[in-house]
Coordinates of C-alpha atoms and ligand atoms in Angstrom, one line a residue:
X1 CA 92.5 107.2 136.2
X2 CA 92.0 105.1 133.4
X3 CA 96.1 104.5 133.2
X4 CA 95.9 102.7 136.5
X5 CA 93.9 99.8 135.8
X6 CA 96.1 97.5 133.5
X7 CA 94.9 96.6 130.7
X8 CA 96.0 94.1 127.8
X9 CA 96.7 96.4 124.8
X10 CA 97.7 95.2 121.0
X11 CA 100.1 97.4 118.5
X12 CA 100.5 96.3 115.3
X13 CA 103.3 97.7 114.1
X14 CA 105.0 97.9 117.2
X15 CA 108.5 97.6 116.7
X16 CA 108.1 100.7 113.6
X17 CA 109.2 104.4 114.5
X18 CA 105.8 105.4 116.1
X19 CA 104.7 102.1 117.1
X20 CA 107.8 101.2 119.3
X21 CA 107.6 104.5 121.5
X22 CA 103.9 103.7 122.0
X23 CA 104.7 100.1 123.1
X24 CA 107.4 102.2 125.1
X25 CA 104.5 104.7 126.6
X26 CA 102.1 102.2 127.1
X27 CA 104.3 99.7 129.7
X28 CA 105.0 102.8 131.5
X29 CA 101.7 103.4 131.9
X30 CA 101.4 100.1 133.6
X31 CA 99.5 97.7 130.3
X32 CA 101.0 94.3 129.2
X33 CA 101.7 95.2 125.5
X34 CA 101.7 92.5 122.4
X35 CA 103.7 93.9 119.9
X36 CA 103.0 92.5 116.5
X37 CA 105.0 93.5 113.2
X38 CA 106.3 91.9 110.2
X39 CA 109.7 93.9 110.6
X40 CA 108.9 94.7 107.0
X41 CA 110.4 98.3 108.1
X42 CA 110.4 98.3 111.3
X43 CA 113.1 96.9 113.4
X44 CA 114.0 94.7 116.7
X45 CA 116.3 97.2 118.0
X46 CA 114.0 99.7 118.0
X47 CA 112.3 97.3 121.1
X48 CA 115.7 95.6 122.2
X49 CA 115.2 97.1 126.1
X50 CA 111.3 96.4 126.5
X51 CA 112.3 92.3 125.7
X52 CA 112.8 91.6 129.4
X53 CA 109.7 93.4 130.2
X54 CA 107.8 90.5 131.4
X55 CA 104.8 92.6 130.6
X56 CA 106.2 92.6 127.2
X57 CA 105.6 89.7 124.6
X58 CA 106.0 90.4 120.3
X59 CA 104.9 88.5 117.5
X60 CA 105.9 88.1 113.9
X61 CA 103.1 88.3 111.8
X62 CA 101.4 89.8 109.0
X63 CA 98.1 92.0 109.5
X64 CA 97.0 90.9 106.2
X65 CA 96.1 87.0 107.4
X66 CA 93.9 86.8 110.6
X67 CA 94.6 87.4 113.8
X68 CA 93.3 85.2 117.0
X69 CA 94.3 86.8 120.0
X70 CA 93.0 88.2 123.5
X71 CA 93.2 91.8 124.2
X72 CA 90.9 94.8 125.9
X73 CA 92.2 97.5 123.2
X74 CA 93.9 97.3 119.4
X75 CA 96.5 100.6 118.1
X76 CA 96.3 99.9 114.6
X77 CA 99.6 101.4 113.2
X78 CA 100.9 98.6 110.4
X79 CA 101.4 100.4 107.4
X80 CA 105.0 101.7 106.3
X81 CA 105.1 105.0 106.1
X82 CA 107.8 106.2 104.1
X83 CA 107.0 107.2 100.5
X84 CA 109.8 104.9 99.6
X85 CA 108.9 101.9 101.8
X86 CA 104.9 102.2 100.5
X87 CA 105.8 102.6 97.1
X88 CA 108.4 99.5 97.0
X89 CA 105.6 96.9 97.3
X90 CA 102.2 99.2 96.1
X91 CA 99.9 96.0 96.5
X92 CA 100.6 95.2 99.9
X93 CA 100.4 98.9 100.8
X94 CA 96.5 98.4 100.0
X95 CA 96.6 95.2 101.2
X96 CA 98.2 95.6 104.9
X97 CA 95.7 98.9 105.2
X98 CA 92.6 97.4 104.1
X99 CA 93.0 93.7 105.1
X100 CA 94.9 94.8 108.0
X101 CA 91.9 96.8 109.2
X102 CA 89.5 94.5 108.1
X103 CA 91.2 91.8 110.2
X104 CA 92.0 94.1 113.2
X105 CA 88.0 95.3 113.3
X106 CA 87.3 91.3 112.7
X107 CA 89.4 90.6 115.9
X108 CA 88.0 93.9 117.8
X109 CA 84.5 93.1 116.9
X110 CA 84.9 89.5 118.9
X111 CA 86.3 90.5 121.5
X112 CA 83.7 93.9 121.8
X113 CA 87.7 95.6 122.6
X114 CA 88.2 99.2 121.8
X115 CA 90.2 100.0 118.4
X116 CA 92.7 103.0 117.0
X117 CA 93.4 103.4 113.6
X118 CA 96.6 105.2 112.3
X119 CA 95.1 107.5 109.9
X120 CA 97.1 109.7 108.3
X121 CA 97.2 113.2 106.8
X122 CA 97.5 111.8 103.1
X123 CA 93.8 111.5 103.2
X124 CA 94.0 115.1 102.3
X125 CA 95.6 114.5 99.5
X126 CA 97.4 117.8 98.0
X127 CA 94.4 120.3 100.1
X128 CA 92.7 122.5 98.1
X129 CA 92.0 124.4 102.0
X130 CA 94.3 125.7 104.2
X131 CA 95.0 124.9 107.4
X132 CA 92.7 121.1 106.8
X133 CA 90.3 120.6 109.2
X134 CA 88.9 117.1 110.1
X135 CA 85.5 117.9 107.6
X136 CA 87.8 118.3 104.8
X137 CA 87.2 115.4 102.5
X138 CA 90.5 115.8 100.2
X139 CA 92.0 116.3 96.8
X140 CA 93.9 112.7 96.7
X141 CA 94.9 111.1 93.3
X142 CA 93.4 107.1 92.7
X143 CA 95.5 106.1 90.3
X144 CA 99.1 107.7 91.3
X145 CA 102.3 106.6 93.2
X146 CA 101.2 107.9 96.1
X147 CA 97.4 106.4 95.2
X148 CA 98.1 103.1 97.3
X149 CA 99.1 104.7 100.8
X150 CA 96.4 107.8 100.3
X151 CA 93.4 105.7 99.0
X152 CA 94.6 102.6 101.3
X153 CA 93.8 104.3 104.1
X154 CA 91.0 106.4 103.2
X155 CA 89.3 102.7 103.1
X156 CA 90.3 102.1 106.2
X157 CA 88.5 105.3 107.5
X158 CA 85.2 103.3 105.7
X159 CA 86.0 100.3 106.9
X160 CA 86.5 101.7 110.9
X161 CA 83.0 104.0 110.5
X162 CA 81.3 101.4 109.2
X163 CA 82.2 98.8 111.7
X164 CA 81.2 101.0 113.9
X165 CA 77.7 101.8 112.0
X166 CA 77.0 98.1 111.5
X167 CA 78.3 96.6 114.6
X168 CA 78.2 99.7 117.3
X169 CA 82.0 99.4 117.4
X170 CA 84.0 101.3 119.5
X171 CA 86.6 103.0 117.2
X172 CA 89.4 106.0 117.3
X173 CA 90.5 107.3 114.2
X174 CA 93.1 109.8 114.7
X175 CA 95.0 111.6 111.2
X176 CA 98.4 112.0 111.9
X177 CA 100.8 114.5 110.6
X178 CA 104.5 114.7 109.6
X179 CA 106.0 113.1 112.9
X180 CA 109.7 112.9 113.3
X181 CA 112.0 111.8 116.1
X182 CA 114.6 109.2 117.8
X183 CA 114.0 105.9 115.9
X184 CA 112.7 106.4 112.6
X185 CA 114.6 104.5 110.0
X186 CA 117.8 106.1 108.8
X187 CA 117.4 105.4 105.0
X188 CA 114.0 105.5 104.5
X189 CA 113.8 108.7 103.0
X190 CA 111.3 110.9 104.9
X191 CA 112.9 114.7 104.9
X192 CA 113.8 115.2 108.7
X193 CA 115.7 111.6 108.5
X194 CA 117.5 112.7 105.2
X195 CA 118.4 115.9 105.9
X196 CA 120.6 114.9 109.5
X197 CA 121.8 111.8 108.2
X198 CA 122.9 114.5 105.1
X199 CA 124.0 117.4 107.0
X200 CA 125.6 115.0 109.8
X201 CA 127.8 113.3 107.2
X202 CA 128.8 116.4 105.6
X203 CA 126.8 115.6 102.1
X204 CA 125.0 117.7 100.0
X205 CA 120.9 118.1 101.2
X206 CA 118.6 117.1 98.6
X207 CA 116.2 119.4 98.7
X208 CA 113.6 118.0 95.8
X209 CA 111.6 120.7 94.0
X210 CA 112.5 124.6 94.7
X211 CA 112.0 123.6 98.7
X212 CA 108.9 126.3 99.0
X213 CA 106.3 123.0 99.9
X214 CA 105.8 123.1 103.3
X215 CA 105.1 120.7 105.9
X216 CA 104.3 120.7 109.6
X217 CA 106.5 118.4 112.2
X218 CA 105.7 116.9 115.4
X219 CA 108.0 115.4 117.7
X220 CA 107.1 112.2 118.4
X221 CA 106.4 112.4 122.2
X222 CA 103.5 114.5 121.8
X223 CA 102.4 112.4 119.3
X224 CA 102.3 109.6 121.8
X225 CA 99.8 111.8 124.4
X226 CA 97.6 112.1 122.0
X227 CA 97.1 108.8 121.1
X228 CA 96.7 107.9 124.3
X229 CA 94.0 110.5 125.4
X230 CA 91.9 110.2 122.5
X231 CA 92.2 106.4 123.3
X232 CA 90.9 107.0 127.1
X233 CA 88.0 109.5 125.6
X234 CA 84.5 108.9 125.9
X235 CA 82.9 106.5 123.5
X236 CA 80.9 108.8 121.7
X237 CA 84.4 110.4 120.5
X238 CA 85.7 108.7 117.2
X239 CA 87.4 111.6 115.7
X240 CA 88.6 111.8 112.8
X241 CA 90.8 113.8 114.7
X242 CA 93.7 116.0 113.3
X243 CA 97.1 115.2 115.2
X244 CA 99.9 116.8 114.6
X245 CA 101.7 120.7 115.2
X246 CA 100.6 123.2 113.2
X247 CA 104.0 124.9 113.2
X248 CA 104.6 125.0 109.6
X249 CA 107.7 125.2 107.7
X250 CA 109.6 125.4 103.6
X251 CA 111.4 122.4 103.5
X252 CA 114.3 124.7 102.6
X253 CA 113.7 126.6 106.2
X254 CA 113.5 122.9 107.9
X255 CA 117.1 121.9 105.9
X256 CA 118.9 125.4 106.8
X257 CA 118.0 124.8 110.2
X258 CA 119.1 121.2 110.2
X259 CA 122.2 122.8 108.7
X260 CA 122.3 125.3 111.5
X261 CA 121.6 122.6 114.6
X262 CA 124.4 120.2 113.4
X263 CA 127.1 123.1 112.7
X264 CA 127.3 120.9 109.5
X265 CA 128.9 122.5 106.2
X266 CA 126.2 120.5 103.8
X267 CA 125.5 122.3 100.7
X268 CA 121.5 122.4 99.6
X269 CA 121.1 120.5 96.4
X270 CA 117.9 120.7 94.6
X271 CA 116.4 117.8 92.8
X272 CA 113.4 116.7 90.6
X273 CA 110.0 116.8 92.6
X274 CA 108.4 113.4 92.9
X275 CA 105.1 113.6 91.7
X276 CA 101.6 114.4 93.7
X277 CA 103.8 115.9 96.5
X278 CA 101.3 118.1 98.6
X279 CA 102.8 121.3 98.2
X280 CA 101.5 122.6 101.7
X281 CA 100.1 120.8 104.9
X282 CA 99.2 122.0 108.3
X283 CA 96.9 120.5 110.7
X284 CA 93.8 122.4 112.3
X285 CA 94.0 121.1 115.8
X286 CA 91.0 122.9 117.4
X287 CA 89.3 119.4 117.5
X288 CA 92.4 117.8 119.8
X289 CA 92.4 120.9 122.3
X290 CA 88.8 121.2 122.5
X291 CA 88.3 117.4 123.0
X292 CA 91.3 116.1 124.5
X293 CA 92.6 119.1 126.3
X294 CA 95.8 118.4 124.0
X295 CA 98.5 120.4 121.6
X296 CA 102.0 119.7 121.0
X297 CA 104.1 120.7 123.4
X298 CA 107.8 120.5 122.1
X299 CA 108.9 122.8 119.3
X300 CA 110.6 122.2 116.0
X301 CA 113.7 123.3 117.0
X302 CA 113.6 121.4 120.5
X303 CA 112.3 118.2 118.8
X304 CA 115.3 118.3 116.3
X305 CA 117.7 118.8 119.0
X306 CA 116.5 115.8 121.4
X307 CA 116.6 113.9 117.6
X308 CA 120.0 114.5 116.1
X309 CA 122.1 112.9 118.7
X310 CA 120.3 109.5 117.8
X311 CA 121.2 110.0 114.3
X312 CA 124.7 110.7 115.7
X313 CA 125.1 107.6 117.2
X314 CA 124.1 105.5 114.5
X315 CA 126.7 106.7 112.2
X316 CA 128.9 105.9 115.2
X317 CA 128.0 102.9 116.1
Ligands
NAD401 P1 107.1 102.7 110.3 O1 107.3 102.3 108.9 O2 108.3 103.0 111.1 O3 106.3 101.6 111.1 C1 105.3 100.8 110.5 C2 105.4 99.4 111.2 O4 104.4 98.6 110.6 C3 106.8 98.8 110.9 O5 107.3 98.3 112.1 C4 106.5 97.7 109.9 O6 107.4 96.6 109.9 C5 105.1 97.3 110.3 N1 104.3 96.7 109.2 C6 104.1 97.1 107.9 N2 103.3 96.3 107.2 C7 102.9 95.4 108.1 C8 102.1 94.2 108.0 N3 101.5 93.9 106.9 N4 101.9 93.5 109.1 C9 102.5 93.8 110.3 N5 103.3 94.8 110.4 C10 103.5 95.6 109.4 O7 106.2 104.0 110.2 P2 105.7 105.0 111.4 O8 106.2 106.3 111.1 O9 106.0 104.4 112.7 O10 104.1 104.9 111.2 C11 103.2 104.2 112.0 C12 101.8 104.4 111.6 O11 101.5 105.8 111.6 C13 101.6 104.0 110.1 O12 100.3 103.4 110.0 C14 101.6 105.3 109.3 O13 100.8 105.2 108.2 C15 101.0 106.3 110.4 N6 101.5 107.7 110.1 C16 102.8 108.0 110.4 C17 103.2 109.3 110.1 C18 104.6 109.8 110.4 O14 104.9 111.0 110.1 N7 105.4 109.0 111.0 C19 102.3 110.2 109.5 C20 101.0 109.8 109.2 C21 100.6 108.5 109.5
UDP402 N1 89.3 88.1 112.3 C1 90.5 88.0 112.9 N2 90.5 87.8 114.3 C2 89.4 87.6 115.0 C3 88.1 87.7 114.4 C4 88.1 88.0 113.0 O1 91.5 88.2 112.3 O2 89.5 87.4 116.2 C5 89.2 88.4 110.9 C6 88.5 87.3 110.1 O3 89.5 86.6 109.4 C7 87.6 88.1 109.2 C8 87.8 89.6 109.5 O4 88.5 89.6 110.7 O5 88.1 87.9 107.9 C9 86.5 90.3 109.6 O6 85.8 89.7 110.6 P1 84.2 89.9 110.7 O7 83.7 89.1 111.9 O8 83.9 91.4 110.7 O9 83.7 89.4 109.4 P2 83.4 87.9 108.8 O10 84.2 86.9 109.7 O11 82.0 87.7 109.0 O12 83.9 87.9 107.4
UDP403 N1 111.8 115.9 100.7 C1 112.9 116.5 100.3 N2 114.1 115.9 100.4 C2 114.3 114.6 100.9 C3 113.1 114.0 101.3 C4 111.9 114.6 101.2 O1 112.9 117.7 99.8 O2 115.4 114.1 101.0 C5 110.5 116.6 100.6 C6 109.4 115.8 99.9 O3 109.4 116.0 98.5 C7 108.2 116.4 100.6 C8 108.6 116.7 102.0 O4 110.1 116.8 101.9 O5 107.8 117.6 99.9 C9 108.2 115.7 103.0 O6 108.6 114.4 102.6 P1 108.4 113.1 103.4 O7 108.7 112.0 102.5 O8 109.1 113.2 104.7 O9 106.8 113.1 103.8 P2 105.5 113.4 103.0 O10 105.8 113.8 101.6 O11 104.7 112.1 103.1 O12 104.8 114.5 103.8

């Protein structure tokens, strides 16, 4: 078992939503993890408990400026990932996905050490096919809002496949879908986050558009497993791989059953649609279940339950 052996493992983005239960996973799984981040949205507490993990060590820095460090494997995951938060500062956006890979294939090409990139399902764009599969090449806007997150990491895709053309790099690039769960940031305006915060407070849901675009949501622990398996999967592997759970859902259907969960007495209220908002996106995950032996695991309506009771205690705390 690959697991067993300890290894010395690098997330970037470590102390974000996704990165901190992968820092989480990966000490469990017996690796001394460096966490790096530039808390730009991520946060300490999201890592308070691993800080007396002796196996445990962060590190405030930015991907976009080199990185000279020792490790056996890099997780890639710097980027915010909230429209909000990627559209605040759209240069760095570009800059922390294409100098961040740059430097992270730079520092993974030195040290010959095995490298994931958080791709994302934006490399889609708003799909012209339905479900996407990974040989899908997208119908993504250059020049729009969402333009510096979408095309940012599309060249990072280039950048990864070409490392691994040029200099026989080792890579995993995995496309993740709509992932919620404990930890993501309150305010940064992704749906699931809004609409608990909303319906846990007892104020109105803004539902933007008519609510009939759909998305697909995994729960963040199955999330995790994949990572880590296509990580541990033979060489010749690279993906692209689709991750994510194809159960798909209106947003109005995910904020009735928020609604529903939280016994809340919210009121839907609809608002402008932000423009190049995919109106529909659901993985194809035959690629994860016939080369990783994976699929989610934990439903929508399980994930949201194991999820609202952190929201809960932040407006308690
Ligand atoms: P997040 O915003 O919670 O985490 C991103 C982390 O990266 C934060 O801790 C942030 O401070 C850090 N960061 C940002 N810019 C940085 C920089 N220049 N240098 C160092 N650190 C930097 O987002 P998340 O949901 O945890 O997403 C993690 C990764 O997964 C991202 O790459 C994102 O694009 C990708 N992803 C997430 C989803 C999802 O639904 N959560 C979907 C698709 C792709
Ligand atoms: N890099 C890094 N850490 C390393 C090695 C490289 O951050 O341990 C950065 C380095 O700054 C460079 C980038 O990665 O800009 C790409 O490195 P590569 O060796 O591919 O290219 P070169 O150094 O030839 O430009
Ligand atoms: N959305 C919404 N109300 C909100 C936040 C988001 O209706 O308060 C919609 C948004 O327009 C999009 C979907 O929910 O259609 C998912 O949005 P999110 O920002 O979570 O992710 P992404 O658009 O990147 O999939």
């Amino acid at each position: 078992m690959e697991s067993q052996i300890r290894k010395q493992v690098l997330v970037t983005g470590g102390a974000g939503f996704v990165g901190s239960h992968l820092c989480e996973r990966l000490l469990t799984d017996g690796h001394d993890v460096l966490c790096v981040d530039n808390f730009f949205t991520g946060t300490k507490d999201n890592i308070l408990h691993l800080l007396d993990n002796p196996h445990f060590e962060i590190m405030r820095h930015d991907v976009t400026f080199p990185l000279y460090v020792e490790v056996d494997e890099i997780y890639n995951l710097a980027c915010p990932a909230s429209p909000i938060h990627y559209q605040h500062d759209p240069v760095q956006t570009t800059k922390t996905s294409v100098h961040g890979a740059i430097n992270m294939l730079g520092l993974a090409k030195r040290l010959n050490a095995k490298i994931f990139q958080a791709s994302t399902s934006e490399v889609y764009g708003d799909p012209k096919i339905h479900p996407q599969t990974e040989d899908y090449w997208g119908h993504v806007n250059p020049i729009g809002f969402r333009s510096c997150y979408d095309e940012g990491k599309r060249c990072a895709e280039t950048l990864f496949f070409d490392y691994r053309r040029q200099h026989n790099l080792r890579i995993k690039v995995a496309r993740i879908f709509n992932t919620y769960g404990p930890k993501m940031h309150p305010n940064d305006g992704r749906v699931v986050s809004n609409f608990i915060m909303q319906a846990l407070q007892g104020l109105p849901i803004t539902i933007y558009g008519d609510g009939s675009q759909s998305r697909s949501f995994c729960y963040v622990d199955d999330l995790i497993e994949v990572f880590v398996r296509l990580m541990a999967s033979p060489d010749d592997f690279t993906g692209p791989v689709n991750t994510g759970n194809p159960g798909e859902f209106t947003i109005k259907e995910l904020a009735e059953k928020i609604i529903d969960l939280t016994g809340s007495s919210s009121k839907l209220d609809y608002q402008r649609l932000p423009s190049d908002d995919p109106i529909q996106r659901q993985p194809d995950i035959s690629l994860a279940r016939e080369k990783l032996g994976w699929e989610p695991t934990i439903q929508l309506e399980e994930g949201l339950k194991k999820t609202i009771p952190y929201f809960d205690a932040l407006l308690k705390a």
